[in-house]
GROMACS .gro file of C-alpha atoms in nm:
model
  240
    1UNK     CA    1   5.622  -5.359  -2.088
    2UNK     CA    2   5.818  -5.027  -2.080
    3UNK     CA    3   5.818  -4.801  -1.803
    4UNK     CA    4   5.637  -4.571  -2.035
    5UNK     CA    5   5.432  -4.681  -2.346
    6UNK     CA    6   5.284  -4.480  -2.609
    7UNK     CA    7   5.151  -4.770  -2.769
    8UNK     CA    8   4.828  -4.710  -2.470
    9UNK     CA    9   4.589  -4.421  -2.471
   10UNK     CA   10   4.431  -4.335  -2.126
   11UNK     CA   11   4.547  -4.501  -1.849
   12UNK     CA   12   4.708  -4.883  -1.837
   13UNK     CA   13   4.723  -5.064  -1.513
   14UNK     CA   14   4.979  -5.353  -1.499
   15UNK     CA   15   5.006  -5.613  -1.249
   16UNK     CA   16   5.263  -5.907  -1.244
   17UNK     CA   17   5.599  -6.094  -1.031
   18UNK     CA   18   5.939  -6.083  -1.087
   19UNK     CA   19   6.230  -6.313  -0.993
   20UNK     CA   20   6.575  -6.196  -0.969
   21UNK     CA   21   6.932  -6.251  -0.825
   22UNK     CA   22   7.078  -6.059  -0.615
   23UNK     CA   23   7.417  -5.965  -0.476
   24UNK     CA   24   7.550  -5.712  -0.271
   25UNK     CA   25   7.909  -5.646  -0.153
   26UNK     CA   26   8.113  -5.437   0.116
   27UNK     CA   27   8.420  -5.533  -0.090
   28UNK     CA   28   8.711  -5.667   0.211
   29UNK     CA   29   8.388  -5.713   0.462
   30UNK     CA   30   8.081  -5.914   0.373
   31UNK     CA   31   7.855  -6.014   0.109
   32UNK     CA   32   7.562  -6.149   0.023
   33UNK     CA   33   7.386  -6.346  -0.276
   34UNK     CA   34   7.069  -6.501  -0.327
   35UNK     CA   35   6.755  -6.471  -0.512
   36UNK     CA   36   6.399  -6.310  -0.454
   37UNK     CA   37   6.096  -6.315  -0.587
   38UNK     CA   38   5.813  -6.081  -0.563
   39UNK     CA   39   5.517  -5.901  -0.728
   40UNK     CA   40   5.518  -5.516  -0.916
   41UNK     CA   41   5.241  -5.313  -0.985
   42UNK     CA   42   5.190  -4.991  -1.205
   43UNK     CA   43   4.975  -4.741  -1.326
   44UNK     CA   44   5.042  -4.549  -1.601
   45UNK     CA   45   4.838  -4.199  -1.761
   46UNK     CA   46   4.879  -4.112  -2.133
   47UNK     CA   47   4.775  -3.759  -2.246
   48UNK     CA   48   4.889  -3.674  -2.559
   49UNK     CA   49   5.264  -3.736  -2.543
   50UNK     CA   50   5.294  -3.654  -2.218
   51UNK     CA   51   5.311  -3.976  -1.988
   52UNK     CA   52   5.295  -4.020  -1.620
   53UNK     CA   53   5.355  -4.355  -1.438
   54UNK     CA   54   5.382  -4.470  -1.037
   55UNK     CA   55   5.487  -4.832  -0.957
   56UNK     CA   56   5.563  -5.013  -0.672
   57UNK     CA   57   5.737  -5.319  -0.612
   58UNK     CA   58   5.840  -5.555  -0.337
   59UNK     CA   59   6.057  -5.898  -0.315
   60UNK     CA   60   6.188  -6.135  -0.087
   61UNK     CA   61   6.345  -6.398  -0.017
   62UNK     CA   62   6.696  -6.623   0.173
   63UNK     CA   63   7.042  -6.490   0.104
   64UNK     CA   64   7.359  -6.635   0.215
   65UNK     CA   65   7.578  -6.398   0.463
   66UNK     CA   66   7.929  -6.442   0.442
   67UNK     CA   67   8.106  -6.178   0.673
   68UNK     CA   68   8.107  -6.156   1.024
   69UNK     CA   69   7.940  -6.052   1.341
   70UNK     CA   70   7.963  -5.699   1.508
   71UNK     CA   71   8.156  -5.883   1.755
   72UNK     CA   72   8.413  -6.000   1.490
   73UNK     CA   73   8.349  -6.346   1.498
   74UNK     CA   74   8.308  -6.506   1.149
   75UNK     CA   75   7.989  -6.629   0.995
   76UNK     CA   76   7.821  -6.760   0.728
   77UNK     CA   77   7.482  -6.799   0.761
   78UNK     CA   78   7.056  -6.775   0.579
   79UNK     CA   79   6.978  -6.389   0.611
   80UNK     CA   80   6.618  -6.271   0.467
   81UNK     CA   81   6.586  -6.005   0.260
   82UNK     CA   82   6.335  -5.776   0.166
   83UNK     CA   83   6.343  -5.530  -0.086
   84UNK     CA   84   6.087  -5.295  -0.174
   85UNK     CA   85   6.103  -4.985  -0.447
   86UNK     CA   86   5.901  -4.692  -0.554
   87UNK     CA   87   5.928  -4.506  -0.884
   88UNK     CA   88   5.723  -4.232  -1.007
   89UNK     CA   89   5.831  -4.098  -1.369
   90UNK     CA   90   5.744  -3.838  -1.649
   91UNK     CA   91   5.826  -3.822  -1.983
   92UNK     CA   92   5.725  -3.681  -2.285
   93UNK     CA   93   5.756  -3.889  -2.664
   94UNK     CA   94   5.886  -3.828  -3.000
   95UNK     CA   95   5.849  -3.983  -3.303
   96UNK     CA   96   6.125  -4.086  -3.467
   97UNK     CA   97   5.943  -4.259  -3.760
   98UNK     CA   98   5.983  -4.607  -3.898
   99UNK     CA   99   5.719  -4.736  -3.603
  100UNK     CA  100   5.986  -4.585  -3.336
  101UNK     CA  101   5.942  -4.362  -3.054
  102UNK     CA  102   6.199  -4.235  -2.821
  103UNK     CA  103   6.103  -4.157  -2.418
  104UNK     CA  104   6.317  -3.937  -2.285
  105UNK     CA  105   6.224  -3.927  -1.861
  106UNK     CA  106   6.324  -3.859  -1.536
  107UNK     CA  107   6.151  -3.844  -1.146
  108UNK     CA  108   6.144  -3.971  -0.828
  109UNK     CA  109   6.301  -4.313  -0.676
  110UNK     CA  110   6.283  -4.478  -0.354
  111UNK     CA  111   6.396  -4.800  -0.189
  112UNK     CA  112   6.441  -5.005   0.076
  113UNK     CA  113   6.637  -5.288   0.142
  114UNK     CA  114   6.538  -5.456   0.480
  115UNK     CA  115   6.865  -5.748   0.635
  116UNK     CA  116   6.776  -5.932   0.867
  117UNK     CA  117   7.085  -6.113   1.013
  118UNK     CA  118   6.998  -6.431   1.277
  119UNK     CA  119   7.207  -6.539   1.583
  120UNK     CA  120   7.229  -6.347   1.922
  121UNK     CA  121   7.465  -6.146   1.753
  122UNK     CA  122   7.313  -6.047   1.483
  123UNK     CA  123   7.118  -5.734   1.377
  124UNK     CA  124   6.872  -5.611   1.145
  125UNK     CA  125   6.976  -5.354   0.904
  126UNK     CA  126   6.721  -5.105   0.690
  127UNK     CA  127   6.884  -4.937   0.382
  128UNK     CA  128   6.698  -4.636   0.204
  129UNK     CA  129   6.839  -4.481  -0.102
  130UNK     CA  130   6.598  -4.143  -0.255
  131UNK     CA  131   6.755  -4.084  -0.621
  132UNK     CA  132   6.634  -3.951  -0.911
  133UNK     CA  133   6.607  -4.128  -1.225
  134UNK     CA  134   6.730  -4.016  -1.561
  135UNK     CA  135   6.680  -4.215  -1.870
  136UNK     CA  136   6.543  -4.274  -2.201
  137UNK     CA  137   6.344  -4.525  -2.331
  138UNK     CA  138   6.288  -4.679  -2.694
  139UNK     CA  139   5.900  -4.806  -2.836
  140UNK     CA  140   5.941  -5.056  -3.169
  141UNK     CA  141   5.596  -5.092  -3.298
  142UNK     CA  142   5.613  -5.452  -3.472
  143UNK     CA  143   5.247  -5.561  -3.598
  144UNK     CA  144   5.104  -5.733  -3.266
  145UNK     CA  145   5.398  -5.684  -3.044
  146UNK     CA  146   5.571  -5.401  -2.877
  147UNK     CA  147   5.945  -5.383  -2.792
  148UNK     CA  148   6.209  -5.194  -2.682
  149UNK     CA  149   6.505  -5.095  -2.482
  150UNK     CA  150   6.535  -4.883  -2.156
  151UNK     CA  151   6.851  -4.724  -2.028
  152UNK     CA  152   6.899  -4.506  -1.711
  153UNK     CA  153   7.140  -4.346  -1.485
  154UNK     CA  154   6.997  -4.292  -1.113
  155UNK     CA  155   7.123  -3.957  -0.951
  156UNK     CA  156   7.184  -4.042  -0.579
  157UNK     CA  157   7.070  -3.833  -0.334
  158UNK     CA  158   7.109  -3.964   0.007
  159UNK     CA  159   7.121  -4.336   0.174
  160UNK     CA  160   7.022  -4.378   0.491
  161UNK     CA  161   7.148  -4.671   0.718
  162UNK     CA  162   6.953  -4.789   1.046
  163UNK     CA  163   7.158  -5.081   1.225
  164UNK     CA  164   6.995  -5.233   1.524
  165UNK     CA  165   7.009  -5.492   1.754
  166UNK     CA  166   7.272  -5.698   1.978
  167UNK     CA  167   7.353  -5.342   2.164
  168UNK     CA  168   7.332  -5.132   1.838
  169UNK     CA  169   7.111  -4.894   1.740
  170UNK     CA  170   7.291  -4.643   1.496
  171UNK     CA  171   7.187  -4.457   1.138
  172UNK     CA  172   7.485  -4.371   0.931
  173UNK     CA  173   7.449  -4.140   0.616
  174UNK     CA  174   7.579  -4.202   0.267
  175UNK     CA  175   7.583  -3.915   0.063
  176UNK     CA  176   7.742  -3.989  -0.221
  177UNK     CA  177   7.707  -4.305  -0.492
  178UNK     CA  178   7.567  -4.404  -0.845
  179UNK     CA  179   7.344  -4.652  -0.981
  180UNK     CA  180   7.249  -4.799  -1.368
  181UNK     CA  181   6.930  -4.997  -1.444
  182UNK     CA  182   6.856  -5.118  -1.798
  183UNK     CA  183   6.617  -5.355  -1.964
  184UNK     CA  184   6.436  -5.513  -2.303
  185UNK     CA  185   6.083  -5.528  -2.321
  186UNK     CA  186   5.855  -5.734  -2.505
  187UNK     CA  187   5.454  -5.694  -2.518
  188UNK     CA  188   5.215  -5.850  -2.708
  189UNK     CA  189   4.914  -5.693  -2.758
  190UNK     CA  190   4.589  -5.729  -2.655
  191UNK     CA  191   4.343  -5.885  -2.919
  192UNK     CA  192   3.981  -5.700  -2.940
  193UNK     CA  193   3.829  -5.984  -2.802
  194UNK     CA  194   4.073  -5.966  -2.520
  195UNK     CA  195   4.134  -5.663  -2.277
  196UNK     CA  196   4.494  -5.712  -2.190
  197UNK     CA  197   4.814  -5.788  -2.272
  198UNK     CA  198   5.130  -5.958  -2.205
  199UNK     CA  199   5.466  -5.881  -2.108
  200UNK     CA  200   5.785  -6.036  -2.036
  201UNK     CA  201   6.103  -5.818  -1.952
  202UNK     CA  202   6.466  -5.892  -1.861
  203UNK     CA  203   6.615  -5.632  -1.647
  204UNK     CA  204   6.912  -5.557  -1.467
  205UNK     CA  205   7.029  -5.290  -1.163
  206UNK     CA  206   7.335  -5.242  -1.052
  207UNK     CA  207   7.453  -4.939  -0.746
  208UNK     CA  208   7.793  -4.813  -0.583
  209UNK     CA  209   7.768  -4.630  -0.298
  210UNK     CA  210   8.054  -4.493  -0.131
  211UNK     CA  211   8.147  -4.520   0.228
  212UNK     CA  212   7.896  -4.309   0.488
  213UNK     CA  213   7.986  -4.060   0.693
  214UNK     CA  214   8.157  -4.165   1.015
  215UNK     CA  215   7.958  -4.139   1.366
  216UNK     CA  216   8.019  -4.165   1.742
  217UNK     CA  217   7.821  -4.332   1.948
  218UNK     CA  218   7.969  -4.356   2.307
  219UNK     CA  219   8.309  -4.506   2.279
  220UNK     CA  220   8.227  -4.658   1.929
  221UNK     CA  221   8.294  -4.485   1.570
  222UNK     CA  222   8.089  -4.630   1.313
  223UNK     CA  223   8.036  -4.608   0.945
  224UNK     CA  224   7.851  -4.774   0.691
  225UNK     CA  225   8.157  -4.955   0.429
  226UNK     CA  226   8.153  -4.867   0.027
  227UNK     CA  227   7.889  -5.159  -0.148
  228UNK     CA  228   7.773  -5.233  -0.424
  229UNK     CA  229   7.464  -5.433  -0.562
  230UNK     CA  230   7.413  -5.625  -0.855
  231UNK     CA  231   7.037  -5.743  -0.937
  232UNK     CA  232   6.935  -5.915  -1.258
  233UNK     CA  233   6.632  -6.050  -1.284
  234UNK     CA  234   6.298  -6.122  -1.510
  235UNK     CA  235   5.971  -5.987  -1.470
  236UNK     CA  236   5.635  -6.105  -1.666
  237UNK     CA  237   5.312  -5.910  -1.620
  238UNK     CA  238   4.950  -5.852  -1.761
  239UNK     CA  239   4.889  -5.490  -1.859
  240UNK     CA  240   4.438  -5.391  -1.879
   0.00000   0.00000   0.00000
């Protein structure tokens, strides 16, 4: 389903997992790739053409580290991940006619990714990015199913790094950085003898952040490196 559907009066909870790949990168430093799998939730409130929607999700699962220690010493190694997101949106429909309405929208983001790197070295880093959202978002009414597109461009606002463990305990800002997200939707709708519907949805995310500010801690300067992360994944749900 769309992040925001006009094709549901009242509210619409939804409910389902996702599976995805991910892959983030401090280009010249370290990266990591694996996939996750998790669940997503949402609740959505129609008035009019005004729409409101929270959801929540939260995945996890083994990467592969390939980088090295805070001591220097190379390693590749099973990390687990965690990654958990928050989204609450408004936007407001138009018809554009021909069974097609266009969602223009925009609100609050939050997420966390959690790293937790093994070994007696090793440390446990939490990542938190707040952005804001900006996107639009296409409805295709097509007999029994619903489809459409959704493309957005998430303002950053800050990242905050906490690094701890093996001696460390440091939180580095990043201040500056851009992300995309994008996906096709396809619902099919619920029959009157039935009180939901089904959804499946391809998606992808993608950020750049750019290095964090630099900080001294004793006789140690440290900074969180320019990454990126590339996610693409598929998510199926049932909407009531």
């Amino acid at each position: 389903m769309s992040e925001i559907d006009t094709s549901f009066a009242g509210a619409v909870s939804e409910v389902g997992v996702e599976v995805f790949s991910l892959e983030y990168a401090e280009p010249g430093v370290m990266k990591e790739t694996g996939v996750l799998a998790g669940i997503y939730g949402a609740y959505t409130q129609v008035t009019g053409k005004r729409m409101l929607r929270a959801s929540l999700s939260f995945g996890g699962g083994t990467v592969q580290y390939d980088g090295s220690l805070l001591d220097g010493t190379a390693l590749q190694i099973d990390s687990q991940d965690s990654l958990l997101a928050f989204r609450l949106l408004g936007g407001h429909a138009t018809d554009l006619g021909s069974g097609i309405t266009a969602i223009p929208f925009s609100g609050f983001g939050y997420r966390l990714l959690i790293d937790r790197l093994p070994s007696t070295s090793g440390y446990t880093r939490e990542q938190t990015y707040l952005y804001v959202p900006i996107g639009v978002e296409t409805a295709h009414n097509a007999g029994n199913w619903l489809w459409g597109v959704r493309a957005e461009y998430d303002f950053f606002i800050q990242g905050r790094n906490h690094s701890h463990g093996y001696q460390l305990d440091v939180n580095l800002i990043q201040n500056t950085g851009h992300g995309f997200q994008g996906s096709v939707y396809f619902t099919r709708r619920a029959k009157q003898e039935r009180k939901y519907s089904l959804s499946i949805e391809p998606f992808f995310r993608y950020w750049n952040i750019d290095r964090s500010e630099v900080v001294n801690q004793g006789s140690n300067f440290w900074y969180e490196p320019a990454n990126n992360t590339s996610i693409y994944g598929l998510r199926g749900s049932i909407l009531f």
